[in-house]
Tab-separated table of C-alpha atoms in Angstrom:
chain	number	residue	atom	x	y	z
A	155	MET	CA	12.139	10.278	-23.511
A	156	ARG	CA	13.893	7.389	-21.827
A	157	GLN	CA	11.831	4.025	-21.773
A	158	TYR	CA	11.367	2.130	-18.979
A	159	ASP	CA	9.485	-1.532	-18.518
A	160	LEU	CA	8.214	-0.648	-14.935
A	161	VAL	CA	8.217	2.993	-13.191
A	162	VAL	CA	7.225	3.399	-9.502
A	163	LEU	CA	5.588	6.661	-7.909
A	164	GLY	CA	6.900	7.076	-4.538
A	165	ALA	CA	9.112	5.256	-2.393
A	166	GLY	CA	7.415	4.387	0.723
A	167	SER	CA	5.199	1.136	-0.058
A	168	GLY	CA	5.819	1.778	-3.900
A	169	ASN	CA	9.852	0.986	-3.080
A	170	MET	CA	8.367	-2.681	-1.417
A	171	LEU	CA	6.830	-3.568	-4.234
A	172	LEU	CA	10.576	-3.714	-6.273
A	173	SER	CA	11.698	-7.188	-5.573
A	174	GLU	CA	14.593	-9.233	-7.150
A	175	GLU	CA	11.666	-10.723	-9.803
A	176	PHE	CA	12.251	-7.025	-11.389
A	177	ASP	CA	16.008	-7.725	-11.557
A	178	GLY	CA	17.127	-7.446	-15.267
A	179	MET	CA	14.158	-5.288	-16.383
A	180	ARG	CA	14.298	-1.473	-17.069
A	181	THR	CA	13.091	0.193	-13.574
A	182	ALA	CA	12.901	3.660	-11.910
A	183	ILE	CA	11.600	4.379	-9.310
A	184	VAL	CA	10.520	8.555	-8.401
A	185	ASP	CA	10.277	10.354	-5.214
A	186	PRO	CA	10.925	14.044	-4.386
A	187	ASP	CA	11.038	13.348	-0.509
A	188	ARG	CA	12.648	10.375	1.506
A	189	PHE	CA	12.569	6.937	1.119
A	190	GLY	CA	10.795	5.338	3.536
A	191	GLY	CA	7.493	7.756	2.983
A	192	THR	CA	5.237	8.552	5.543
A	193	CYS	CA	5.679	5.851	7.590
A	194	LEU	CA	9.289	5.450	8.035
A	195	ASN	CA	9.698	9.358	8.709
A	196	ARG	CA	6.766	11.102	9.790
A	197	GLY	CA	4.216	8.621	10.839
A	198	CYS	CA	4.217	5.100	12.275
A	199	ILE	CA	7.379	4.329	13.178
A	200	PRO	CA	8.937	7.689	14.476
A	201	SER	CA	5.924	8.558	16.047
A	202	LYS	CA	5.631	4.689	17.878
A	203	MET	CA	9.347	5.372	19.502
A	204	PHE	CA	7.926	8.670	20.876
A	205	VAL	CA	4.882	7.089	21.534
A	206	VAL	CA	7.531	4.127	24.144
A	207	ALA	CA	9.246	7.139	25.887
A	208	ALA	CA	5.909	8.234	26.718
A	209	ASP	CA	4.774	5.420	27.948
A	210	ALA	CA	7.786	5.000	30.244
A	211	ALA	CA	7.133	8.241	31.479
A	212	GLU	CA	3.591	7.495	32.237
A	213	ASP	CA	4.344	4.558	33.866
A	214	ALA	CA	6.423	5.725	36.367
A	215	ARG	CA	3.686	8.393	37.486
A	216	THR	CA	0.865	5.921	37.835
A	217	ALA	CA	2.990	3.088	39.251
A	218	GLN	CA	1.839	4.054	43.230
A	219	ARG	CA	-1.271	2.096	42.138
A	220	LEU	CA	0.904	-0.908	42.679
A	221	GLY	CA	2.996	0.219	45.981
A	222	VAL	CA	5.789	1.437	43.710
A	223	HIS	CA	6.569	4.813	44.146
A	224	ALA	CA	8.400	6.805	41.537
A	225	SER	CA	8.406	9.681	39.683
A	226	VAL	CA	9.403	11.789	36.618
A	227	SER	CA	12.197	14.402	37.440
A	228	HIS	CA	13.049	15.220	33.715
A	229	VAL	CA	12.296	14.533	30.095
A	230	ASP	CA	15.312	14.992	27.939
A	231	TRP	CA	13.368	15.902	24.634
A	232	LYS	CA	16.615	16.329	22.613
A	233	SER	CA	17.584	12.686	23.653
A	234	VAL	CA	14.179	11.376	23.266
A	235	ARG	CA	14.356	12.913	19.206
A	236	ASP	CA	17.698	11.968	18.755
A	237	ARG	CA	17.224	8.271	19.565
A	238	VAL	CA	14.313	8.148	16.984
A	239	PHE	CA	16.108	10.579	14.032
A	240	ASN	CA	19.874	9.386	14.416
A	241	ARG	CA	18.428	5.361	13.769
A	242	ILE	CA	15.779	6.822	10.909
A	243	ASP	CA	17.853	9.643	8.891
A	244	PRO	CA	20.617	7.325	7.372
A	245	LEU	CA	18.010	4.966	5.903
A	246	HIS	CA	17.296	6.999	3.207
A	247	GLU	CA	20.749	7.270	2.053
A	248	SER	CA	21.481	3.344	1.986
A	249	ALA	CA	18.073	2.902	0.510
A	250	VAL	CA	19.078	4.984	-2.580
A	251	GLU	CA	22.556	3.179	-2.982
A	252	TYR	CA	20.688	0.139	-2.977
A	253	ARG	CA	18.104	1.072	-5.545
A	254	ARG	CA	21.038	2.245	-7.454
A	255	GLY	CA	23.199	-0.549	-6.853
A	256	LYS	CA	20.622	-2.937	-8.080
A	257	GLY	CA	20.401	-1.176	-11.489
A	258	VAL	CA	17.609	0.670	-10.599
A	259	ASP	CA	17.402	4.680	-11.565
A	260	VAL	CA	16.310	6.524	-8.987
A	261	PHE	CA	14.786	10.584	-9.566
A	262	THR	CA	14.798	12.810	-6.571
A	263	GLU	CA	12.488	15.353	-8.617
A	264	ALA	CA	8.772	15.453	-8.341
A	265	ALA	CA	6.891	13.531	-11.464
A	266	ARG	CA	3.347	14.781	-13.454
A	267	PHE	CA	1.848	13.367	-15.984
A	268	VAL	CA	1.666	15.100	-19.601
A	269	ALA	CA	-0.188	12.514	-21.379
A	270	PRO	CA	-0.807	8.779	-20.549
A	271	LYS	CA	2.178	6.734	-19.400
A	272	VAL	CA	4.096	9.497	-20.150
A	273	LEU	CA	5.617	11.610	-17.128
A	274	GLU	CA	8.042	14.588	-16.582
A	275	VAL	CA	10.491	14.655	-14.111
A	276	GLY	CA	12.210	17.648	-13.721
A	277	THR	CA	13.363	18.639	-17.257
A	278	GLU	CA	13.278	15.114	-18.523
A	279	ARG	CA	10.481	12.574	-19.940
A	280	ILE	CA	10.146	9.464	-19.472
A	281	THR	CA	7.911	6.524	-19.947
A	282	ALA	CA	6.839	3.003	-19.736
A	283	GLU	CA	4.962	-0.264	-20.054
A	284	THR	CA	4.050	-0.493	-16.358
A	285	ILE	CA	3.762	2.716	-13.561
A	286	VAL	CA	3.047	2.014	-10.032
A	287	VAL	CA	0.911	5.377	-8.533
A	288	ALA	CA	1.938	5.276	-4.937
A	289	VAL	CA	2.584	9.261	-3.316
A	290	GLY	CA	1.086	8.839	-0.912
A	291	SER	CA	-0.977	11.485	1.402
A	292	ARG	CA	0.022	14.727	3.551
A	293	PRO	CA	-1.544	16.694	6.023
A	294	VAL	CA	-4.378	18.899	5.541
A	295	VAL	CA	-3.890	22.249	6.080
A	296	PRO	CA	-7.668	23.876	6.979
A	297	ASP	CA	-8.591	27.216	5.843
A	298	ILE	CA	-8.618	28.990	8.971
A	299	PRO	CA	-8.139	33.203	9.167
A	300	GLY	CA	-4.832	34.137	10.365
A	301	LEU	CA	-3.031	30.702	10.020
A	302	ASP	CA	-0.895	32.194	7.344
A	303	THR	CA	0.597	34.578	10.082
A	304	VAL	CA	1.487	31.985	12.602
A	305	ALA	CA	3.930	29.050	12.929
A	306	PHE	CA	2.069	25.953	13.089
A	307	HIS	CA	3.434	22.393	13.023
A	308	THR	CA	1.603	19.266	11.545
A	309	SER	CA	2.677	15.680	11.956
A	310	ASP	CA	5.205	16.010	9.346
A	311	THR	CA	7.112	18.249	11.531
A	312	ILE	CA	6.404	18.113	15.475
A	313	MET	CA	8.604	15.242	16.125
A	314	ARG	CA	11.242	17.388	15.001
A	315	ILE	CA	10.984	20.082	17.234
A	316	ASP	CA	14.177	21.204	19.473
A	317	ASP	CA	12.315	22.229	22.707
A	318	LEU	CA	9.349	21.247	24.515
A	319	PRO	CA	6.722	24.019	24.525
A	320	ALA	CA	5.263	24.839	27.952
A	321	SER	CA	1.991	24.576	25.926
A	322	MET	CA	0.093	23.153	23.154
A	323	LEU	CA	-3.034	23.784	21.076
A	324	VAL	CA	-3.985	20.751	18.994
A	325	LEU	CA	-6.570	20.725	16.374
A	326	GLY	CA	-8.291	17.997	15.751
A	327	GLY	CA	-9.746	14.940	17.608
A	328	GLY	CA	-8.662	11.514	15.375
A	329	PHE	CA	-5.633	9.291	15.805
A	330	ILE	CA	-2.934	12.065	15.539
A	331	ALA	CA	-4.357	14.133	18.138
A	332	ALA	CA	-4.680	11.275	20.275
A	333	GLU	CA	-1.253	9.885	19.867
A	334	PHE	CA	0.635	13.198	20.218
A	335	GLY	CA	-2.212	14.412	22.922
A	336	HIS	CA	-0.502	11.379	24.939
A	337	VAL	CA	3.248	12.111	23.862
A	338	PHE	CA	3.222	15.559	24.902
A	339	SER	CA	1.028	15.565	28.436
A	340	SER	CA	3.039	12.321	29.496
A	341	PHE	CA	6.514	14.379	28.952
A	342	GLY	CA	4.707	17.509	30.788
A	343	VAL	CA	3.459	20.025	27.932
A	344	ASP	CA	-0.268	21.507	29.297
A	345	VAL	CA	-2.324	19.972	25.993
A	346	THR	CA	-5.604	21.678	24.896
A	347	ILE	CA	-7.307	19.724	22.617
A	348	VAL	CA	-10.180	21.369	20.197
A	349	GLN	CA	-12.357	18.890	18.570
A	350	ARG	CA	-15.607	19.092	16.200
A	351	GLY	CA	-17.217	16.604	17.616
A	352	PRO	CA	-18.888	15.472	21.296
A	353	ARG	CA	-16.100	13.134	21.588
A	354	LEU	CA	-12.649	12.046	20.675
A	355	LEU	CA	-11.769	9.164	17.926
A	356	MET	CA	-15.042	9.771	16.564
A	357	ALA	CA	-14.826	7.163	13.979
A	358	GLU	CA	-14.279	4.625	16.837
A	359	ASP	CA	-17.169	2.103	18.427
A	360	GLU	CA	-18.875	4.666	20.767
A	361	GLN	CA	-18.536	3.027	23.878
A	362	VAL	CA	-14.727	2.825	22.743
A	363	SER	CA	-15.072	6.901	22.008
A	364	GLN	CA	-16.775	7.213	25.165
A	365	ARG	CA	-14.589	5.825	27.409
A	366	PHE	CA	-11.620	7.028	26.009
A	367	THR	CA	-12.647	11.037	26.019
A	368	GLU	CA	-13.348	10.423	29.545
A	369	LEU	CA	-10.146	9.432	30.449
A	370	ALA	CA	-8.094	12.127	27.897
A	371	ALA	CA	-10.156	14.649	29.905
A	372	GLN	CA	-8.229	13.495	32.915
A	373	ARG	CA	-4.729	14.566	31.421
A	374	GLN	CA	-5.578	17.165	28.670
A	375	ARG	CA	-7.617	20.361	28.033
A	376	LEU	CA	-10.808	18.850	26.203
A	377	LEU	CA	-12.770	21.787	24.100
A	378	LEU	CA	-15.565	19.633	22.456
A	379	ASP	CA	-17.729	20.747	19.982
A	380	SER	CA	-15.713	23.481	19.200
A	381	GLU	CA	-14.111	24.814	16.581
A	382	VAL	CA	-11.551	27.667	15.821
A	383	THR	CA	-12.583	30.246	14.221
A	384	ALA	CA	-9.279	32.349	14.116
A	385	VAL	CA	-5.666	32.615	14.951
A	386	GLU	CA	-3.369	35.345	15.776
A	387	PRO	CA	0.118	35.765	16.747
A	388	LYS	CA	1.166	35.925	20.739
A	389	GLY	CA	4.599	36.305	21.262
A	390	ASP	CA	6.677	33.321	20.230
A	391	GLY	CA	3.289	31.308	20.376
A	392	VAL	CA	-0.374	31.380	19.450
A	393	THR	CA	-3.908	33.219	20.330
A	394	ALA	CA	-7.173	31.137	18.668
A	395	ARG	CA	-10.346	31.992	18.693
A	396	VAL	CA	-12.897	28.902	19.621
A	397	ALA	CA	-16.088	28.838	19.034
A	398	GLY	CA	-17.966	26.585	21.428
A	399	PRO	CA	-21.579	25.678	22.917
A	400	ASP	CA	-20.171	28.046	26.054
A	401	GLY	CA	-19.780	30.837	22.892
A	402	GLU	CA	-16.236	32.016	21.872
A	403	HIS	CA	-13.486	32.443	24.035
A	404	GLY	CA	-9.270	32.631	23.166
A	405	VAL	CA	-6.887	29.831	23.803
A	406	GLU	CA	-3.425	30.718	24.399
A	407	ALA	CA	-0.485	28.352	23.806
A	408	ASP	CA	2.930	28.453	23.064
A	409	MET	CA	2.560	25.710	20.292
A	410	LEU	CA	-0.108	24.850	17.292
A	411	LEU	CA	-0.350	21.344	16.335
A	412	VAL	CA	-2.839	21.239	13.191
A	413	CYS	CA	-3.953	17.368	12.978
A	414	VAL	CA	-7.615	17.127	10.747
A	415	GLY	CA	-6.802	14.922	8.506
A	416	ARG	CA	-4.615	13.976	5.463
A	417	ARG	CA	-5.304	13.700	1.849
A	418	PRO	CA	-3.943	12.381	-1.089
A	419	ASN	CA	-1.331	13.481	-3.494
A	420	THR	CA	-2.788	13.210	-6.547
A	421	ASP	CA	-3.224	16.384	-7.318
A	422	ARG	CA	0.566	17.107	-7.415
A	423	LEU	CA	0.633	14.519	-9.831
A	424	ARG	CA	-1.794	16.017	-12.953
A	425	ALA	CA	-3.460	12.551	-12.413
A	426	ALA	CA	-5.956	14.083	-15.261
A	427	ALA	CA	-3.531	14.470	-17.906
A	428	GLY	CA	-2.168	10.813	-16.912
A	429	GLY	CA	-6.019	9.735	-17.990
A	430	LEU	CA	-6.782	8.790	-14.352
A	431	GLN	CA	-10.017	8.844	-12.938
A	432	LEU	CA	-10.282	9.826	-9.641
A	433	ASP	CA	-13.068	10.112	-6.813
A	434	GLU	CA	-14.713	13.010	-4.902
A	435	HIS	CA	-11.544	13.307	-1.930
A	436	GLY	CA	-9.096	13.098	-4.693
A	437	HIS	CA	-7.994	9.105	-4.630
A	438	VAL	CA	-7.428	6.867	-7.802
A	439	VAL	CA	-10.269	5.014	-8.691
A	440	THR	CA	-9.049	1.150	-8.900
A	441	ASP	CA	-10.459	-2.228	-9.176
A	442	ASP	CA	-10.315	-4.537	-6.402
A	443	ALA	CA	-6.657	-5.536	-8.576
A	444	TYR	CA	-5.532	-2.244	-8.144
A	445	ARG	CA	-5.850	-1.860	-11.873
A	446	THR	CA	-6.482	2.312	-12.765
A	447	SER	CA	-8.661	3.527	-15.054
A	448	VAL	CA	-5.405	3.587	-17.977
A	449	PRO	CA	-4.386	0.069	-18.760
A	450	GLY	CA	-0.661	-0.450	-17.524
A	451	VAL	CA	-1.238	2.027	-14.765
A	452	TRP	CA	-1.349	0.582	-11.011
A	453	ALA	CA	-1.912	2.255	-8.138
A	454	LEU	CA	-1.543	1.581	-3.880
A	455	GLY	CA	-1.477	2.873	-0.566
A	456	ASP	CA	-2.102	6.118	0.502
A	457	ALA	CA	-3.067	7.774	-3.078
A	458	VAL	CA	-6.002	4.781	-3.948
A	459	ASN	CA	-7.826	4.100	-0.268
A	460	HIS	CA	-9.044	5.883	2.660
A	461	PHE	CA	-7.762	3.961	5.281
A	462	GLN	CA	-4.221	5.361	5.519
A	463	LEU	CA	-2.762	1.959	7.574
A	464	LYS	CA	0.852	1.219	6.184
A	465	HIS	CA	-0.208	-2.807	7.309
A	466	VAL	CA	-2.727	-1.914	4.455
A	467	ALA	CA	-0.645	-0.247	1.675
A	468	ASN	CA	2.475	-3.438	2.626
A	469	ALA	CA	-0.828	-6.103	1.716
A	470	GLU	CA	-1.816	-3.530	-1.587
A	471	SER	CA	2.366	-3.988	-2.421
A	472	ARG	CA	2.260	-7.302	-2.538
A	473	VAL	CA	-0.660	-8.473	-4.646
A	474	VAL	CA	0.048	-5.229	-7.445
A	475	ARG	CA	3.584	-6.803	-7.364
A	476	HIS	CA	1.575	-10.432	-8.141
A	477	ASN	CA	-0.897	-9.101	-10.791
A	478	ILE	CA	2.336	-7.371	-12.808
A	479	LEU	CA	4.215	-10.486	-12.745
A	480	HIS	CA	1.656	-12.708	-13.353
A	481	PRO	CA	-0.919	-10.591	-15.883
A	482	GLN	CA	-2.872	-13.795	-16.546
A	483	ASN	CA	-3.463	-14.904	-12.751
A	484	VAL	CA	-4.351	-11.160	-11.025
A	485	ARG	CA	-5.193	-11.648	-7.347
A	486	THR	CA	-7.347	-9.216	-5.466
A	487	LEU	CA	-7.432	-8.165	-2.162
A	488	SER	CA	-10.770	-7.320	-0.256
A	489	ASN	CA	-10.225	-4.509	2.071
A	490	ASN	CA	-13.818	-5.872	4.192
A	491	VAL	CA	-10.766	-7.054	7.338
A	492	ALA	CA	-8.910	-4.102	7.666
A	493	PRO	CA	-7.612	-3.407	11.135
A	494	HIS	CA	-5.808	-0.530	12.709
A	495	ALA	CA	-5.001	0.535	16.413
A	496	VAL	CA	-4.455	3.959	17.674
A	497	PHE	CA	-0.961	3.730	20.051
A	498	THR	CA	-2.225	6.454	22.697
A	499	SER	CA	-2.922	6.097	26.504
A	500	PRO	CA	-4.860	3.902	26.826
A	501	GLN	CA	-4.102	2.189	23.483
A	502	ILE	CA	-6.999	1.280	21.093
A	503	ALA	CA	-7.681	-1.254	18.673
A	504	CYS	CA	-10.264	-2.058	16.557
A	505	VAL	CA	-11.393	-4.205	12.929
A	506	GLY	CA	-14.803	-4.658	11.553
A	507	LEU	CA	-18.205	-2.747	12.348
A	508	THR	CA	-18.968	-0.601	14.926
A	509	GLU	CA	-21.797	-1.246	16.933
A	510	GLN	CA	-23.408	1.611	15.396
A	511	GLU	CA	-22.440	0.654	11.892
A	512	ALA	CA	-23.766	-3.047	12.631
A	513	ARG	CA	-27.388	-1.040	13.575
A	514	HIS	CA	-27.353	1.249	10.918
A	515	ARG	CA	-27.577	-1.824	8.408
A	516	GLY	CA	-30.323	-3.428	10.003
A	517	ILE	CA	-28.111	-6.714	10.943
A	518	ASP	CA	-28.980	-8.961	13.242
A	519	PHE	CA	-26.538	-9.239	16.243
A	520	VAL	CA	-24.859	-9.663	19.562
A	521	VAL	CA	-22.557	-7.567	21.648
A	522	SER	CA	-20.254	-9.371	23.993
A	523	VAL	CA	-18.277	-6.931	27.010
A	524	ARG	CA	-15.701	-8.047	28.932
A	525	ASP	CA	-14.062	-5.853	31.199
A	526	TYR	CA	-9.817	-6.284	31.824
A	527	ALA	CA	-10.551	-6.285	35.564
A	528	ASP	CA	-12.563	-9.645	34.761
A	529	THR	CA	-9.379	-11.238	34.369
A	530	ALA	CA	-6.241	-12.066	36.561
A	531	TYR	CA	-3.619	-10.226	34.622
A	532	GLY	CA	-6.396	-7.261	34.914
A	533	TRP	CA	-6.199	-7.265	38.784
A	534	ALA	CA	-2.485	-7.328	38.367
A	535	LEU	CA	-2.724	-4.071	36.169
A	536	GLU	CA	-5.393	-2.942	38.933
A	537	ASP	CA	-6.867	-2.129	35.963
A	538	THR	CA	-10.293	-0.435	35.705
A	539	THR	CA	-11.086	1.492	32.549
A	540	SER	CA	-10.006	-1.474	29.857
A	541	PHE	CA	-12.314	-3.800	28.227
A	542	VAL	CA	-12.832	-6.066	25.274
A	543	LYS	CA	-15.917	-5.600	22.727
A	544	LEU	CA	-17.321	-7.988	20.211
A	545	LEU	CA	-20.057	-7.970	17.606
A	546	ALA	CA	-21.581	-11.511	16.163
A	547	SER	CA	-23.942	-11.924	13.368
A	548	ARG	CA	-27.276	-13.679	15.249
A	549	ALA	CA	-27.335	-15.783	11.709
A	550	ASP	CA	-24.093	-17.208	10.949
A	551	ARG	CA	-22.474	-16.968	14.390
A	552	MET	CA	-19.361	-15.221	12.563
A	553	LEU	CA	-17.333	-11.835	14.400
A	554	LEU	CA	-18.817	-8.815	12.998
A	555	GLY	CA	-16.419	-6.316	14.645
A	556	ALA	CA	-13.809	-5.874	17.983
A	557	HIS	CA	-13.099	-3.514	20.084
A	558	ILE	CA	-10.250	-3.283	22.114
A	559	ILE	CA	-9.224	-0.332	24.486
A	560	GLY	CA	-6.568	-0.960	27.317
A	561	PRO	CA	-2.528	-1.828	27.243
A	562	GLN	CA	-1.497	-4.252	24.747
A	563	ALA	CA	-5.072	-3.866	22.746
A	564	ALA	CA	-2.721	-3.949	19.173
A	565	THR	CA	-1.784	-7.350	20.112
A	566	LEU	CA	-4.978	-9.033	21.495
A	567	ILE	CA	-6.980	-8.535	18.760
A	568	GLN	CA	-4.886	-10.649	16.256
A	569	PRO	CA	-6.338	-13.542	16.796
A	570	LEU	CA	-9.817	-11.888	16.244
A	571	ILE	CA	-8.399	-10.374	12.593
A	572	GLN	CA	-7.402	-14.063	11.831
A	573	ALA	CA	-10.513	-15.267	13.044
A	574	MET	CA	-12.844	-12.724	10.518
A	575	SER	CA	-10.085	-13.002	7.912
A	576	LEU	CA	-10.398	-16.858	7.677
A	577	GLY	CA	-13.909	-17.185	8.237
A	578	LEU	CA	-14.273	-18.707	11.888
A	579	THR	CA	-17.156	-19.019	13.973
A	580	VAL	CA	-16.932	-17.472	17.384
A	581	ASP	CA	-17.531	-21.085	18.769
A	582	ARG	CA	-14.651	-22.376	16.747
A	583	ILE	CA	-12.033	-19.694	18.330
A	584	GLY	CA	-14.018	-19.155	21.786
A	585	ARG	CA	-14.471	-22.994	22.214
A	586	ASP	CA	-11.710	-24.658	20.178
A	587	VAL	CA	-8.723	-22.814	20.901
A	588	MET	CA	-6.603	-22.744	24.550
A	589	TYR	CA	-5.774	-19.843	25.992
A	590	ILE	CA	-3.123	-18.845	28.055
A	591	HIS	CA	-3.976	-18.393	32.013
A	592	PRO	CA	-2.975	-15.943	33.308
A	593	ALA	CA	-2.339	-13.548	30.644
A	594	LEU	CA	-4.151	-10.847	28.997
A	595	THR	CA	-6.105	-13.083	26.334
A	596	GLU	CA	-8.526	-14.265	28.554
A	597	ALA	CA	-10.227	-10.955	28.356
A	598	VAL	CA	-10.960	-12.185	24.827
A	599	GLU	CA	-11.358	-15.484	25.443
A	600	GLN	CA	-14.302	-14.609	28.396
A	601	ALA	CA	-15.521	-11.550	25.174
A	602	LEU	CA	-16.229	-14.710	23.258
A	603	LEU	CA	-17.662	-17.172	25.485
A	604	GLY	CA	-20.027	-14.072	26.209
A	605	LEU	CA	-21.173	-14.372	22.948
């Protein structure tokens, strides 16, 4: 059995952990898939490259409001796709070569625990003083009658299709459905989204969720409060039985995209054999320093947290690296301020509590909402639907939550994230900071002054 100082399971954010401080140690990294994990190969990065192309098509079609008469004559899907993956795909081999050149043993077969701190990788067994579990997550495939008889895609495969379908049926109403709904409808695909709840993006602030649903309904067919009860093949496509407020009916489409959530890959790891404690969702249980129930074993990323966000995993990786190298001075990480963005149209960004969460907790808070239309740049955009919504504690004047729907939302929210992270009152960030005129940040400034 090979003995290591450090073994990292997972080459996504786990690969980022292996800094030069570990040079000279006996190290190994194990991943049966591509280096870069979900983010690089099947998630954040390629999907946003598709979103940029979709934004360009949508901007051309909607430029008439500015007096610019433009149209989209054709979307060359293969060129869009190949621009993305011709850039991404070579990175796997170069990453493997780089690690091996640094003296790291790279295993490309799946790892399974056979005992605490003992792993079976292919036909080999390895052990280490320190192990980091960063095995990521994968799409959930729901138990729908007939799903095993039809061709369907998940976020893992949809970006690599050869041709655009004429129509697409999307199961789910979360981040992935919102982003791919935007991409494919912008490229001319007739998109139908089936969502169990009354709105899309149900986890967002209700006011944001409602506005987004209204806007999405202008571009896609939304079947809300509905559920797919069965699917079956129909030619080269699919027919789904959809039960909703008006009863059950059939919906046909050329392509089916299933995006109803993700699950941690810990079940493939035989975590119990390794002595790891899991929660009811299959995530590895850790403390705030990311120590597991087994001394010397750490965990991070989608295998641990419910956020499924790359920037959270990156922050965790930095904390775990420090803690492995400095066991007498461990750091912790609070996820109380964990922002996210949805790169759909319009863009959405959020940090902290929603209004409904604040009410449920019985917090005494105030709300301020400012439309983009109240700013000079909002006028320039002819924007009539975007807004900034802020919640603050009446007791200590701190921000509780920030919610933005509209162009550049993911960028506009950053000073609010910093304020929440650094404990700044709304007075300081509203009155003691200058905001450039006539930038969109004036919408943020006006919302703060409104508090």
